[in-house]
Short mmCIF file of C-alpha atoms in Angstrom, two decimals:
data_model
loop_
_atom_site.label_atom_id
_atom_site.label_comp_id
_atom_site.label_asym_id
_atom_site.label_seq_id
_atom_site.Cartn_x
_atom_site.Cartn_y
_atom_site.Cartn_z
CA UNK A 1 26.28 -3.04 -7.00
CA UNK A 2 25.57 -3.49 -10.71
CA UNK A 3 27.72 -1.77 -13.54
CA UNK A 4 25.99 -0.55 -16.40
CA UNK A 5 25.73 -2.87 -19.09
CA UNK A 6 28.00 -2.19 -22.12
CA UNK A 7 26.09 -1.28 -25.49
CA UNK A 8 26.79 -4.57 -27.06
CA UNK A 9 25.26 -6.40 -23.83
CA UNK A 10 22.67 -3.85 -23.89
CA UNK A 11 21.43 -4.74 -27.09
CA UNK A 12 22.21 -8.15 -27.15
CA UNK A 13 20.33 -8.64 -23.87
CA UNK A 14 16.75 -7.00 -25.28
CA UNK A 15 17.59 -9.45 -28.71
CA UNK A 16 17.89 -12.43 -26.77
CA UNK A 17 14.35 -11.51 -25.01
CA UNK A 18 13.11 -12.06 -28.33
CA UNK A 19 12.84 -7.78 -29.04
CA UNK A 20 12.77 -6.25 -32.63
CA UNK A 21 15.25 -3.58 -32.04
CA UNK A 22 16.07 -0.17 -34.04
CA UNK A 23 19.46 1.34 -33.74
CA UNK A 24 18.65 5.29 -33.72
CA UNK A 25 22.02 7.14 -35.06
CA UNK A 26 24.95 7.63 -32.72
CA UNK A 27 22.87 5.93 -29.60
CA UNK A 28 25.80 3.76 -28.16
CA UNK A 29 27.77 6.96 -27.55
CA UNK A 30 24.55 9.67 -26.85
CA UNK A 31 24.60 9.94 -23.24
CA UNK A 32 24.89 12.78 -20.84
CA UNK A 33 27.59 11.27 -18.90
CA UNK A 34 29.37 15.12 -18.83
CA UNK A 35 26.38 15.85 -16.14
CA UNK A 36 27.37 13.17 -13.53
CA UNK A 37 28.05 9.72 -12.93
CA UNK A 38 26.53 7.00 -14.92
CA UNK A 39 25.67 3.62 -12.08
CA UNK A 40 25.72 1.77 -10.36
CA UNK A 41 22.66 0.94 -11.74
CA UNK A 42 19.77 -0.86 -9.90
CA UNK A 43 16.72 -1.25 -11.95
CA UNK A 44 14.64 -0.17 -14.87
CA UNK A 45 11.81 2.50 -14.86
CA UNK A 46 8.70 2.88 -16.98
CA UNK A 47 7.44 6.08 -18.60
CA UNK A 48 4.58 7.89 -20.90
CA UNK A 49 5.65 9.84 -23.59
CA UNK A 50 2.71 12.11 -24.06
CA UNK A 51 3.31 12.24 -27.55
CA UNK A 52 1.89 9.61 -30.40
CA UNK A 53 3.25 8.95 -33.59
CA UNK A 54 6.55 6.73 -34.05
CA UNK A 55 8.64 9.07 -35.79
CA UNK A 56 8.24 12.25 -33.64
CA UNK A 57 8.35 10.31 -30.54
CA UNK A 58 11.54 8.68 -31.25
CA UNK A 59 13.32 12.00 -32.72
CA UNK A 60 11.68 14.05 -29.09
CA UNK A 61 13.32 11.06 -27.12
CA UNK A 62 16.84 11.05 -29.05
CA UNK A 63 17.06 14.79 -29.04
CA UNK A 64 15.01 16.33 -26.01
CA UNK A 65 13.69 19.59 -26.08
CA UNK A 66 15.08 23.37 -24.81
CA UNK A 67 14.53 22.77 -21.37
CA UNK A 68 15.45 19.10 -20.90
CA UNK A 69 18.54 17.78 -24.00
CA UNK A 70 18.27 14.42 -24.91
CA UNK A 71 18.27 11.60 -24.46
CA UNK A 72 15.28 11.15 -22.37
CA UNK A 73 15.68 7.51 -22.15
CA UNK A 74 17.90 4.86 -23.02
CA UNK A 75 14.85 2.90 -25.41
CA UNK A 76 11.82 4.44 -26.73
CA UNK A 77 9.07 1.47 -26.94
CA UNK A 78 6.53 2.15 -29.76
CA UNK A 79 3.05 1.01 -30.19
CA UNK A 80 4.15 -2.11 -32.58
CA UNK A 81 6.54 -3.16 -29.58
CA UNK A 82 9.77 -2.28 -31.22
CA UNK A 83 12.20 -0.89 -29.35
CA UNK A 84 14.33 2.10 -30.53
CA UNK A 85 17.76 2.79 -28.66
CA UNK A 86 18.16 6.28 -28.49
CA UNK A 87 20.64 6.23 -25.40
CA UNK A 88 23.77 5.16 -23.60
CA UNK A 89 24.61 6.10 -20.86
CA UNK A 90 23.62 8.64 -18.42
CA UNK A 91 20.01 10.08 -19.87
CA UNK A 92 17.27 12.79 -18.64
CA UNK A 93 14.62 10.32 -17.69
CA UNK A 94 14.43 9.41 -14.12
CA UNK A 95 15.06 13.17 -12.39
CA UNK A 96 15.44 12.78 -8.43
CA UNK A 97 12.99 10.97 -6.08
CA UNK A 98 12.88 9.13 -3.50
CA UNK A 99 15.89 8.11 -1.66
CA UNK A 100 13.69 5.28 0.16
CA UNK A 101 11.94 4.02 -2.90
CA UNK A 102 16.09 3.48 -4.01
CA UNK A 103 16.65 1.41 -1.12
CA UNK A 104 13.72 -0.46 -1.53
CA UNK A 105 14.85 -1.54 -4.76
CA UNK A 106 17.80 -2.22 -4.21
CA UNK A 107 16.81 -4.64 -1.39
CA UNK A 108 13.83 -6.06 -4.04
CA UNK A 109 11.25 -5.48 -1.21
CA UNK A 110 8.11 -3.73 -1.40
CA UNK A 111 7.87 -0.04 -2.53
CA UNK A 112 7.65 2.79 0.14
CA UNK A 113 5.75 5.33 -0.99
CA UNK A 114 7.31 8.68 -2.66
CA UNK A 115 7.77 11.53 -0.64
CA UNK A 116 10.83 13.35 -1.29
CA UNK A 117 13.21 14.38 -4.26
CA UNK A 118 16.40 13.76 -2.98
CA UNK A 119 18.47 11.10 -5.20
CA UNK A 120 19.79 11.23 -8.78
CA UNK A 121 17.60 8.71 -10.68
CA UNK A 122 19.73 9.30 -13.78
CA UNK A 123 22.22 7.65 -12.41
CA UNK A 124 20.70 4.71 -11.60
CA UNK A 125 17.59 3.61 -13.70
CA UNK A 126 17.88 2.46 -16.72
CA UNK A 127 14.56 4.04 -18.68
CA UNK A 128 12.05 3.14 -21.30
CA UNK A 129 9.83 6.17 -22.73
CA UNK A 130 6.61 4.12 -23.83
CA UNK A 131 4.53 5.69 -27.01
CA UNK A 132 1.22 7.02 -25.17
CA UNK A 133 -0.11 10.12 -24.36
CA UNK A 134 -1.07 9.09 -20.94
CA UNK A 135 -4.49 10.39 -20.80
CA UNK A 136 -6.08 6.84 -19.33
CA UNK A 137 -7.70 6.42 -22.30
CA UNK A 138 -5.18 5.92 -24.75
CA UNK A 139 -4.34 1.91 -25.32
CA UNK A 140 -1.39 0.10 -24.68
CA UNK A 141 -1.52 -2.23 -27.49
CA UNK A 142 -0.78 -5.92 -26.40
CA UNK A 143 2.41 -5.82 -28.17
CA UNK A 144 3.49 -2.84 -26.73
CA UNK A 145 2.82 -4.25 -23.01
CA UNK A 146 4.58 -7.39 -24.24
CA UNK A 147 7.67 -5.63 -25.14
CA UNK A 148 7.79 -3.14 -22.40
CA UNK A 149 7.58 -6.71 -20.00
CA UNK A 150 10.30 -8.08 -22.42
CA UNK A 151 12.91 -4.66 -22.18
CA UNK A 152 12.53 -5.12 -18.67
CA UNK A 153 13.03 -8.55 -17.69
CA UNK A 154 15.52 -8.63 -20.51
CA UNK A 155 17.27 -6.19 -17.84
CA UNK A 156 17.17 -7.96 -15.14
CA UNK A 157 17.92 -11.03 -16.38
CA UNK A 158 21.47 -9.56 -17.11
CA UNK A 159 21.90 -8.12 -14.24
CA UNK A 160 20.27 -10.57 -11.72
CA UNK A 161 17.22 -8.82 -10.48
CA UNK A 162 13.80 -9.86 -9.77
CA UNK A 163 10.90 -8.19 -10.81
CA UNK A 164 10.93 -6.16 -7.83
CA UNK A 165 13.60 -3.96 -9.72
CA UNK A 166 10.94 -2.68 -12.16
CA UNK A 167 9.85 0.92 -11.43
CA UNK A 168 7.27 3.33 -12.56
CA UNK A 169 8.12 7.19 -12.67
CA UNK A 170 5.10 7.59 -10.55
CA UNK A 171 6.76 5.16 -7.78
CA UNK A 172 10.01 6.88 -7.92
CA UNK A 173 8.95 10.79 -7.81
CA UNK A 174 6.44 13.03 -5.98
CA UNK A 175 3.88 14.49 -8.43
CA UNK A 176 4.18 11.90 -11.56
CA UNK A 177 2.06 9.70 -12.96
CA UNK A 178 3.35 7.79 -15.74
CA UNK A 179 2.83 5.14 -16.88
CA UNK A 180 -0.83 5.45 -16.52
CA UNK A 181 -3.52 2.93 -18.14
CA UNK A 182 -2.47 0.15 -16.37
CA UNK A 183 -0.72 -0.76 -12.81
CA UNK A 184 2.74 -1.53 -12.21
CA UNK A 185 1.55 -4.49 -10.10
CA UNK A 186 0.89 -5.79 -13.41
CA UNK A 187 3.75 -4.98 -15.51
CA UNK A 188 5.69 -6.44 -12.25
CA UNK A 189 3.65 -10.14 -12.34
CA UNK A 190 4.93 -9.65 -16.69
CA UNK A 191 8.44 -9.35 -15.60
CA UNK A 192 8.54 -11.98 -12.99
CA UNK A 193 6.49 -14.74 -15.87
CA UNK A 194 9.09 -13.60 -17.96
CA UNK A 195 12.23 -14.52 -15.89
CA UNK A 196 10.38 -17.79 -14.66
#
């Protein structure tokens, strides 16, 4: 059982990591922790945006929209590879999935695949919105790939994990696909060269 990692290990974690990181307004206390329980937490999880441009990205992320408030994630990782905290705490990223997939990571074994929506991800994933709008054709710029590797082994090194602990939406929920343009195989074999 991991506890969520305080906002000054939180950042200081993705610095060490070797991360350019932006501070976006009141992030270390923007969380939706009113909505339920924040942790234990047991890994990170990758997303799209579906938006492009920095600016609007980050503000959609920090504030959310009518139907879902913000945050959306804890980190919003742009195109340059910075990474923008816009979260701490509880956030609107994850959504339920797959109670299975959980235990799977958990146990750092190999993913089952998703076929139900019945556990809180919020609770337990930390999550990084990633600047793309997730039409396959849309780049990941090498420094955005590097960064998104970096935010999450920066994670795991803090918390112990393995690579293993490094989720996709699409490997956590029925019907997503994000992040799409590359495999999480890949952003997995990142992680793990990271923590080597």
């Amino acid at each position: 059982m991991s506890a969520p990692l305080s906002a000054d290990r939180f950042i200081g974690a993705l610095r060490a990591e070797g991360l350019t990181v932006v501070e976006v307004g009141g992030w270390r206390t923007h969380n939706r922790n009113h909505k339920g329980p924040w942790g234990p937490v047991h890994g990170v999880m990758l997303h799209h945006t579906v938006t492009h441009g920095t600016a609007y990205t980050v503000q959609l992320c920090h504030d959310g929209h009518a139907d879902l408030p913000g945050p959306l994630c804890h980190g919003v990782i742009t195109k340059d590879g910075r990474v923008h905290l816009v979260g701490n705490g509880r956030a609107n990223h994850a959504g339920a999935g797959d109670s299975d997939v959980l235990a799977a990571v958990i146990a750092e074994r190999r993913l089952p695949p998703d076929h139900s929506s019945d556990t809180d991800g919020n609770r337990h994933f930390y999550g990084f919105e990633c600047e793309n709008l997730g039409n396959g054709e849309d780049p990941w710029p090498a420094a955005q790939l590097d960064a998104m590797a970096r935010a999450s082994a920066a994670l795991c090194r803090a918390h112990g994990w393995t690579a293993r602990s490094v989720i996709g939406h699409l490997e956590w929920r029925p019907g997503k696909i994000d992040p799409k343009g590359f495999t999480m195989s890949s952003m997995r074999t990142r992680v793990e060269e990271r923590l080597k």
